[in-house]
Every structure is written in structure tokens, then in C-alpha cells.
PDB file of C-alpha atoms in Angstrom:
ATOM      1  CA  MET A   1       0.000   0.000   0.000  1.00  0.00           C
ATOM      2  CA  ALA A   2       1.065   3.578  -0.596  1.00  0.00           C
ATOM      3  CA  GLY A   3       1.393   4.591   3.059  1.00  0.00           C
ATOM      4  CA  ASP A   4       2.134   8.296   2.547  1.00  0.00           C
ATOM      5  CA  ALA A   5       0.142   8.915  -0.605  1.00  0.00           C
ATOM      6  CA  GLY A   6      -1.328  12.371  -0.971  1.00  0.00           C
ATOM      7  CA  ALA A   7       1.029  14.025   1.525  1.00  0.00           C
ATOM      8  CA  LEU A   8       1.090  17.846   1.375  1.00  0.00           C
ATOM      9  CA  LEU A   9      -1.998  17.998  -0.847  1.00  0.00           C
ATOM     10  CA  PRO A  10      -4.986  20.181   0.096  1.00  0.00           C
ATOM     11  CA  ALA A  11      -7.801  18.249   1.762  1.00  0.00           C
ATOM     12  CA  ILE A  12     -10.771  17.280  -0.382  1.00  0.00           C
ATOM     13  CA  LYS A  13     -14.191  16.016   0.663  1.00  0.00           C
ATOM     14  CA  VAL A  14     -15.673  13.073  -1.214  1.00  0.00           C
ATOM     15  CA  ALA A  15     -19.360  12.169  -1.095  1.00  0.00           C
ATOM     16  CA  ALA A  16     -19.773   8.390  -1.457  1.00  0.00           C
ATOM     17  CA  LEU A  17     -23.096   7.063  -2.756  1.00  0.00           C
ATOM     18  CA  CYS A  18     -24.167   3.437  -2.958  1.00  0.00           C
ATOM     19  CA  GLY A  19     -26.735   2.406  -5.556  1.00  0.00           C
ATOM     20  CA  SER A  20     -27.750  -0.669  -3.547  1.00  0.00           C
ATOM     21  CA  LEU A  21     -29.940  -0.334  -0.460  1.00  0.00           C
ATOM     22  CA  ARG A  22     -29.198  -3.858   0.777  1.00  0.00           C
ATOM     23  CA  LYS A  23     -27.339  -3.902   4.117  1.00  0.00           C
ATOM     24  CA  GLY A  24     -24.976  -6.662   3.035  1.00  0.00           C
ATOM     25  CA  SER A  25     -24.307  -5.091  -0.355  1.00  0.00           C
ATOM     26  CA  PHE A  26     -20.827  -5.647  -1.772  1.00  0.00           C
ATOM     27  CA  HIS A  27     -20.993  -2.072  -3.043  1.00  0.00           C
ATOM     28  CA  ARG A  28     -21.368  -0.771   0.497  1.00  0.00           C
ATOM     29  CA  GLY A  29     -18.407  -2.970   1.342  1.00  0.00           C
ATOM     30  CA  LEU A  30     -16.389  -1.217  -1.366  1.00  0.00           C
ATOM     31  CA  ILE A  31     -17.296   2.154   0.136  1.00  0.00           C
ATOM     32  CA  ARG A  32     -16.296   0.993   3.624  1.00  0.00           C
ATOM     33  CA  SER A  33     -12.956  -0.109   2.220  1.00  0.00           C
ATOM     34  CA  ALA A  34     -12.520   3.226   0.431  1.00  0.00           C
ATOM     35  CA  ILE A  35     -13.182   5.086   3.694  1.00  0.00           C
ATOM     36  CA  GLU A  36     -10.667   2.874   5.484  1.00  0.00           C
ATOM     37  CA  LEU A  37      -8.056   3.529   2.793  1.00  0.00           C
ATOM     38  CA  SER A  38      -8.670   7.269   2.953  1.00  0.00           C
ATOM     39  CA  LYS A  39      -7.954   7.238   6.686  1.00  0.00           C
ATOM     40  CA  GLY A  40      -4.821   5.121   6.557  1.00  0.00           C
ATOM     41  CA  ASP A  41      -3.222   5.283   3.106  1.00  0.00           C
ATOM     42  CA  ILE A  42      -4.212   8.636   1.640  1.00  0.00           C
ATOM     43  CA  ARG A  43      -3.569  12.039   3.137  1.00  0.00           C
ATOM     44  CA  GLY A  44      -5.798  14.939   2.218  1.00  0.00           C
ATOM     45  CA  MET A  45      -8.980  12.983   1.465  1.00  0.00           C
ATOM     46  CA  GLU A  46     -12.102  12.630   3.596  1.00  0.00           C
ATOM     47  CA  ILE A  47     -14.807  10.254   2.349  1.00  0.00           C
ATOM     48  CA  GLU A  48     -18.324  10.432   3.763  1.00  0.00           C
ATOM     49  CA  TYR A  49     -20.917   7.759   3.008  1.00  0.00           C
ATOM     50  CA  ILE A  50     -24.252   9.412   2.250  1.00  0.00           C
ATOM     51  CA  ASP A  51     -27.348   7.233   2.642  1.00  0.00           C
ATOM     52  CA  ILE A  52     -29.792   7.721  -0.234  1.00  0.00           C
ATOM     53  CA  SER A  53     -32.511   5.440   1.164  1.00  0.00           C
ATOM     54  CA  PRO A  54     -34.488   8.252   2.910  1.00  0.00           C
ATOM     55  CA  LEU A  55     -35.044  10.105  -0.363  1.00  0.00           C
ATOM     56  CA  PRO A  56     -38.624  10.035  -1.706  1.00  0.00           C
ATOM     57  CA  MET A  57     -39.138   9.170  -5.331  1.00  0.00           C
ATOM     58  CA  LEU A  58     -38.719  12.241  -7.478  1.00  0.00           C
ATOM     59  CA  ASN A  59     -41.974  14.166  -7.649  1.00  0.00           C
ATOM     60  CA  THR A  60     -41.933  17.862  -8.444  1.00  0.00           C
ATOM     61  CA  ASP A  61     -45.213  18.244  -6.552  1.00  0.00           C
ATOM     62  CA  LEU A  62     -43.029  17.946  -3.432  1.00  0.00           C
ATOM     63  CA  GLU A  63     -41.223  21.153  -4.408  1.00  0.00           C
ATOM     64  CA  SER A  64     -42.592  24.437  -3.131  1.00  0.00           C
ATOM     65  CA  ASN A  65     -41.332  27.855  -4.208  1.00  0.00           C
ATOM     66  CA  GLY A  66     -37.869  26.511  -4.950  1.00  0.00           C
ATOM     67  CA  THR A  67     -37.617  24.504  -1.734  1.00  0.00           C
ATOM     68  CA  TYR A  68     -37.406  20.746  -1.306  1.00  0.00           C
ATOM     69  CA  PRO A  69     -38.492  18.198   1.327  1.00  0.00           C
ATOM     70  CA  PRO A  70     -36.084  18.231   4.327  1.00  0.00           C
ATOM     71  CA  GLU A  71     -34.433  14.904   3.482  1.00  0.00           C
ATOM     72  CA  VAL A  72     -33.902  16.023  -0.108  1.00  0.00           C
ATOM     73  CA  GLU A  73     -32.476  19.391   0.919  1.00  0.00           C
ATOM     74  CA  ALA A  74     -30.124  17.711   3.414  1.00  0.00           C
ATOM     75  CA  PHE A  75     -28.893  15.399   0.664  1.00  0.00           C
ATOM     76  CA  ARG A  76     -28.432  18.264  -1.794  1.00  0.00           C
ATOM     77  CA  GLN A  77     -26.391  20.204   0.772  1.00  0.00           C
ATOM     78  CA  LYS A  78     -24.104  17.190   1.301  1.00  0.00           C
ATOM     79  CA  ILE A  79     -23.440  16.999  -2.425  1.00  0.00           C
ATOM     80  CA  LEU A  80     -22.954  20.750  -2.701  1.00  0.00           C
ATOM     81  CA  ALA A  81     -20.359  20.697   0.112  1.00  0.00           C
ATOM     82  CA  ALA A  82     -18.377  17.864  -1.488  1.00  0.00           C
ATOM     83  CA  ASP A  83     -15.421  18.422  -3.800  1.00  0.00           C
ATOM     84  CA  SER A  84     -15.992  15.162  -5.640  1.00  0.00           C
ATOM     85  CA  VAL A  85     -18.239  12.104  -5.733  1.00  0.00           C
ATOM     86  CA  LEU A  86     -17.592   8.370  -5.495  1.00  0.00           C
ATOM     87  CA  PHE A  87     -20.380   6.254  -6.964  1.00  0.00           C
ATOM     88  CA  ALA A  88     -20.636   2.581  -5.991  1.00  0.00           C
ATOM     89  CA  SER A  89     -22.944   1.527  -8.798  1.00  0.00           C
ATOM     90  CA  PRO A  90     -24.451  -1.950  -9.194  1.00  0.00           C
ATOM     91  CA  GLU A  91     -25.774  -2.977 -12.586  1.00  0.00           C
ATOM     92  CA  TYR A  92     -29.486  -3.753 -12.862  1.00  0.00           C
ATOM     93  CA  ASN A  93     -30.801  -4.638 -16.325  1.00  0.00           C
ATOM     94  CA  TYR A  94     -27.825  -3.079 -18.133  1.00  0.00           C
ATOM     95  CA  SER A  95     -28.180   0.208 -16.228  1.00  0.00           C
ATOM     96  CA  LEU A  96     -27.779   1.985 -12.914  1.00  0.00           C
ATOM     97  CA  THR A  97     -30.224   1.292 -10.096  1.00  0.00           C
ATOM     98  CA  ALA A  98     -33.469   3.160  -9.484  1.00  0.00           C
ATOM     99  CA  PRO A  99     -32.399   4.488  -6.045  1.00  0.00           C
ATOM    100  CA  LEU A 100     -29.167   5.906  -7.472  1.00  0.00           C
ATOM    101  CA  LYS A 101     -30.870   7.495 -10.472  1.00  0.00           C
ATOM    102  CA  ASN A 102     -33.467   8.983  -8.124  1.00  0.00           C
ATOM    103  CA  ALA A 103     -30.736  10.545  -5.986  1.00  0.00           C
ATOM    104  CA  ILE A 104     -28.992  11.912  -9.058  1.00  0.00           C
ATOM    105  CA  ASP A 105     -32.237  13.438 -10.330  1.00  0.00           C
ATOM    106  CA  TRP A 106     -33.060  15.134  -7.019  1.00  0.00           C
ATOM    107  CA  ALA A 107     -29.616  16.734  -6.814  1.00  0.00           C
ATOM    108  CA  SER A 108     -29.853  17.891 -10.431  1.00  0.00           C
ATOM    109  CA  ARG A 109     -32.973  19.948  -9.776  1.00  0.00           C
ATOM    110  CA  PRO A 110     -32.316  23.712  -9.933  1.00  0.00           C
ATOM    111  CA  PRO A 111     -29.750  24.641  -8.976  1.00  0.00           C
ATOM    112  CA  ASN A 112     -27.853  21.558 -10.142  1.00  0.00           C
ATOM    113  CA  VAL A 113     -25.464  20.739  -7.272  1.00  0.00           C
ATOM    114  CA  TRP A 114     -23.465  18.164  -9.259  1.00  0.00           C
ATOM    115  CA  ALA A 115     -22.104  20.718 -11.721  1.00  0.00           C
ATOM    116  CA  GLY A 116     -18.358  20.969 -12.078  1.00  0.00           C
ATOM    117  CA  LYS A 117     -17.444  18.176  -9.656  1.00  0.00           C
ATOM    118  CA  ALA A 118     -14.996  15.355 -10.255  1.00  0.00           C
ATOM    119  CA  ALA A 119     -16.330  11.820  -9.900  1.00  0.00           C
ATOM    120  CA  ALA A 120     -15.335   8.161 -10.010  1.00  0.00           C
ATOM    121  CA  ILE A 121     -17.265   4.900 -10.270  1.00  0.00           C
ATOM    122  CA  ILE A 122     -16.667   1.526  -8.638  1.00  0.00           C
ATOM    123  CA  SER A 123     -18.737  -1.544  -9.467  1.00  0.00           C
ATOM    124  CA  THR A 124     -18.830  -5.220  -8.649  1.00  0.00           C
ATOM    125  CA  GLY A 125     -20.998  -8.141  -9.681  1.00  0.00           C
ATOM    126  CA  GLY A 126     -20.834 -11.091 -12.046  1.00  0.00           C
ATOM    127  CA  SER A 127     -19.183 -11.280 -15.463  1.00  0.00           C
ATOM    128  CA  VAL A 128     -17.693  -7.850 -16.275  1.00  0.00           C
ATOM    129  CA  GLY A 129     -18.557  -6.416 -12.865  1.00  0.00           C
ATOM    130  CA  GLY A 130     -21.039  -3.682 -13.708  1.00  0.00           C
ATOM    131  CA  ALA A 131     -19.402  -2.204 -16.797  1.00  0.00           C
ATOM    132  CA  LYS A 132     -22.667  -1.433 -18.600  1.00  0.00           C
ATOM    133  CA  ALA A 133     -24.016   0.478 -15.586  1.00  0.00           C
ATOM    134  CA  GLN A 134     -20.817   2.504 -15.416  1.00  0.00           C
ATOM    135  CA  TYR A 135     -21.041   3.570 -19.034  1.00  0.00           C
ATOM    136  CA  HIS A 136     -24.699   4.522 -18.626  1.00  0.00           C
ATOM    137  CA  LEU A 137     -23.825   6.549 -15.518  1.00  0.00           C
ATOM    138  CA  ARG A 138     -21.143   8.347 -17.511  1.00  0.00           C
ATOM    139  CA  GLN A 139     -23.803   9.324 -20.061  1.00  0.00           C
ATOM    140  CA  VAL A 140     -25.957  10.771 -17.294  1.00  0.00           C
ATOM    141  CA  GLY A 141     -22.900  12.644 -16.011  1.00  0.00           C
ATOM    142  CA  VAL A 142     -22.547  14.504 -19.302  1.00  0.00           C
ATOM    143  CA  PHE A 143     -25.873  16.273 -18.888  1.00  0.00           C
ATOM    144  CA  ILE A 144     -25.445  17.114 -15.189  1.00  0.00           C
ATOM    145  CA  ASP A 145     -21.867  18.353 -15.781  1.00  0.00           C
ATOM    146  CA  LEU A 146     -20.024  15.736 -13.722  1.00  0.00           C
ATOM    147  CA  HIS A 147     -16.419  15.046 -14.729  1.00  0.00           C
ATOM    148  CA  PHE A 148     -15.487  11.382 -14.354  1.00  0.00           C
ATOM    149  CA  ILE A 149     -11.932  10.149 -14.168  1.00  0.00           C
ATOM    150  CA  ASN A 150     -11.133   7.877 -17.109  1.00  0.00           C
ATOM    151  CA  LYS A 151      -8.380   5.772 -15.573  1.00  0.00           C
ATOM    152  CA  PRO A 152      -8.113   3.527 -13.750  1.00  0.00           C
ATOM    153  CA  GLU A 153     -11.460   1.852 -14.305  1.00  0.00           C
ATOM    154  CA  PHE A 154     -12.770  -0.358 -11.508  1.00  0.00           C
ATOM    155  CA  PHE A 155     -14.848  -3.399 -12.445  1.00  0.00           C
ATOM    156  CA  LEU A 156     -14.783  -6.373 -10.068  1.00  0.00           C
ATOM    157  CA  ASN A 157     -16.120  -9.877 -10.632  1.00  0.00           C
ATOM    158  CA  ALA A 158     -17.251 -10.639  -7.090  1.00  0.00           C
ATOM    159  CA  PHE A 159     -17.665 -14.360  -7.644  1.00  0.00           C
ATOM    160  CA  GLN A 160     -14.377 -15.316  -9.255  1.00  0.00           C
ATOM    161  CA  PRO A 161     -11.956 -17.084  -6.837  1.00  0.00           C
ATOM    162  CA  PRO A 162     -10.283 -16.182  -4.573  1.00  0.00           C
ATOM    163  CA  ALA A 163     -13.023 -14.705  -2.386  1.00  0.00           C
ATOM    164  CA  LYS A 164     -13.273 -10.940  -2.666  1.00  0.00           C
ATOM    165  CA  PHE A 165     -15.713 -10.315   0.222  1.00  0.00           C
ATOM    166  CA  ASN A 166     -16.479 -11.944   3.558  1.00  0.00           C
ATOM    167  CA  THR A 167     -19.970 -12.887   4.749  1.00  0.00           C
ATOM    168  CA  ASP A 168     -20.535  -9.343   6.051  1.00  0.00           C
ATOM    169  CA  GLY A 169     -19.843  -7.842   2.639  1.00  0.00           C
ATOM    170  CA  ASP A 170     -16.426  -6.458   3.608  1.00  0.00           C
ATOM    171  CA  LEU A 171     -13.689  -6.372   0.970  1.00  0.00           C
ATOM    172  CA  ILE A 172     -10.918  -8.786   1.964  1.00  0.00           C
ATOM    173  CA  ASP A 173      -8.823  -9.106  -1.200  1.00  0.00           C
ATOM    174  CA  GLU A 174      -5.592  -7.092  -0.837  1.00  0.00           C
ATOM    175  CA  GLU A 175      -4.959  -6.886  -4.576  1.00  0.00           C
ATOM    176  CA  VAL A 176      -8.410  -5.398  -5.108  1.00  0.00           C
ATOM    177  CA  LYS A 177      -7.839  -2.968  -2.225  1.00  0.00           C
ATOM    178  CA  ASN A 178      -4.702  -1.775  -3.990  1.00  0.00           C
ATOM    179  CA  LYS A 179      -6.684  -1.212  -7.202  1.00  0.00           C
ATOM    180  CA  LEU A 180      -9.237   0.766  -5.206  1.00  0.00           C
ATOM    181  CA  LEU A 181      -6.446   2.824  -3.679  1.00  0.00           C
ATOM    182  CA  LYS A 182      -5.133   3.716  -7.135  1.00  0.00           C
ATOM    183  CA  LEU A 183      -8.592   4.848  -8.208  1.00  0.00           C
ATOM    184  CA  LEU A 184      -8.941   7.052  -5.122  1.00  0.00           C
ATOM    185  CA  LEU A 185      -5.543   8.633  -5.719  1.00  0.00           C
ATOM    186  CA  SER A 186      -6.540   9.348  -9.317  1.00  0.00           C
ATOM    187  CA  LEU A 187      -9.789  10.937  -8.128  1.00  0.00           C
ATOM    188  CA  GLN A 188      -7.859  13.059  -5.647  1.00  0.00           C
ATOM    189  CA  GLN A 189      -5.417  14.346  -8.263  1.00  0.00           C
ATOM    190  CA  PHE A 190      -8.160  15.016 -10.811  1.00  0.00           C
ATOM    191  CA  THR A 191     -10.287  16.872  -8.242  1.00  0.00           C
ATOM    192  CA  LEU A 192      -7.377  19.140  -7.368  1.00  0.00           C
ATOM    193  CA  ARG A 193      -6.639  19.790 -11.046  1.00  0.00           C
ATOM    194  CA  LEU A 194     -10.233  20.793 -11.683  1.00  0.00           C
ATOM    195  CA  GLN A 195     -10.042  23.158  -8.717  1.00  0.00           C
ATOM    196  CA  GLY A 196      -6.732  24.610  -9.904  1.00  0.00           C
ATOM    197  CA  LYS A 197      -4.886  23.339  -6.831  1.00  0.00           C
ATOM    198  CA  ALA A 198      -2.539  20.866  -8.503  1.00  0.00           C
TER     199      ALA A 198
END
């Protein structure tokens, strides 16, 4: 592991969103691992997991004179305060999940709080590990003015030996953790470049 990666760099805040609402989700396990890495192997990065499950389904009838329901406004403020975004995106039917798309849509309502931010995507699953969902999410990012890192990409086949996760959904594969670390370092550098700090 990198140990002293990110030393002397300005601190950035990363909002981490999980497209799966399941408690034992491997995607939540990836976020937990990312948070752990940010505390021990990366300096200058703070990752906060933001729960999207309280958000109501998008309905503009819930908006009133430019204001939003409390849980929506709280979520929007978290995104607004972040320097960049980490999406843990499962693939459902060749696309991103309904809860994640719902969260994206709420935060894109005027004013769009995604605009101008750096972002990265991590996915796991069978076969190619969520690749189709990632590419669909990148398409969505074009319209809401998110700027995704291009490399490294992170697709993980969760079911190919050796075991990648334990029974609690925690990431246990050290090689995969190192790949995740490289992605986080790339997100950090790209965020700082976008902000003119690197």
C-alpha cells in the first residue's frame, strides 16, 4: 500500500453514494474499504458515506417555491459541500439502479449541485462487474456536468476465486484494495486539477 500517498496535498471532501440499499451489499463494502483507505493510506482525502434510502421518489409536486423536502435538501447540501463524488454503482438490467438514479435526479434539480465536480465509479458483480451500468452513468454525467476520471477503471467480478468479500460484505482481497487505492488517488489528483490546486 502507498502509506504516505497524498502528503502535502490540500484536503478534499468526497461524497460516497451506494446504488444498492441492501445492508450486506458488496458495493457498500467497497465504500467501507474506500473510507478505510482514505484514513490510513491517503492524506488529504475525507470520504463520507451518504445514505440515499431516505429520499422520496422524485416528484416535483413535493417542491414548493424553490424549496425541497427536508431529506432532499439535506442530501443536496451534502453533495454541494463535497469536492468530488464516489459512486458505488451496481448494474441492474444493463443500467444503474433506481435508487441511485433517483438521488442523481433530485440533486440535479435547480440549482444543479453536481455541476463541475470530479467523480469516479466503482462496481462489482458477475461477469464484467457492472461495466454497462458505469457507461450509462457516464452518459448521465454529461448532462449534469459531472467530470469522471477515465483511468483507472474499476470493475470487479465478485464471484471469481479467490473470495473478494467476507460474509458481512467487507472487501478482503488485498490486490483489489490496492486497485481501489489507485482509483482514489486518481480521483484526488483530478479533483485538485479541476479546482486549480494541482
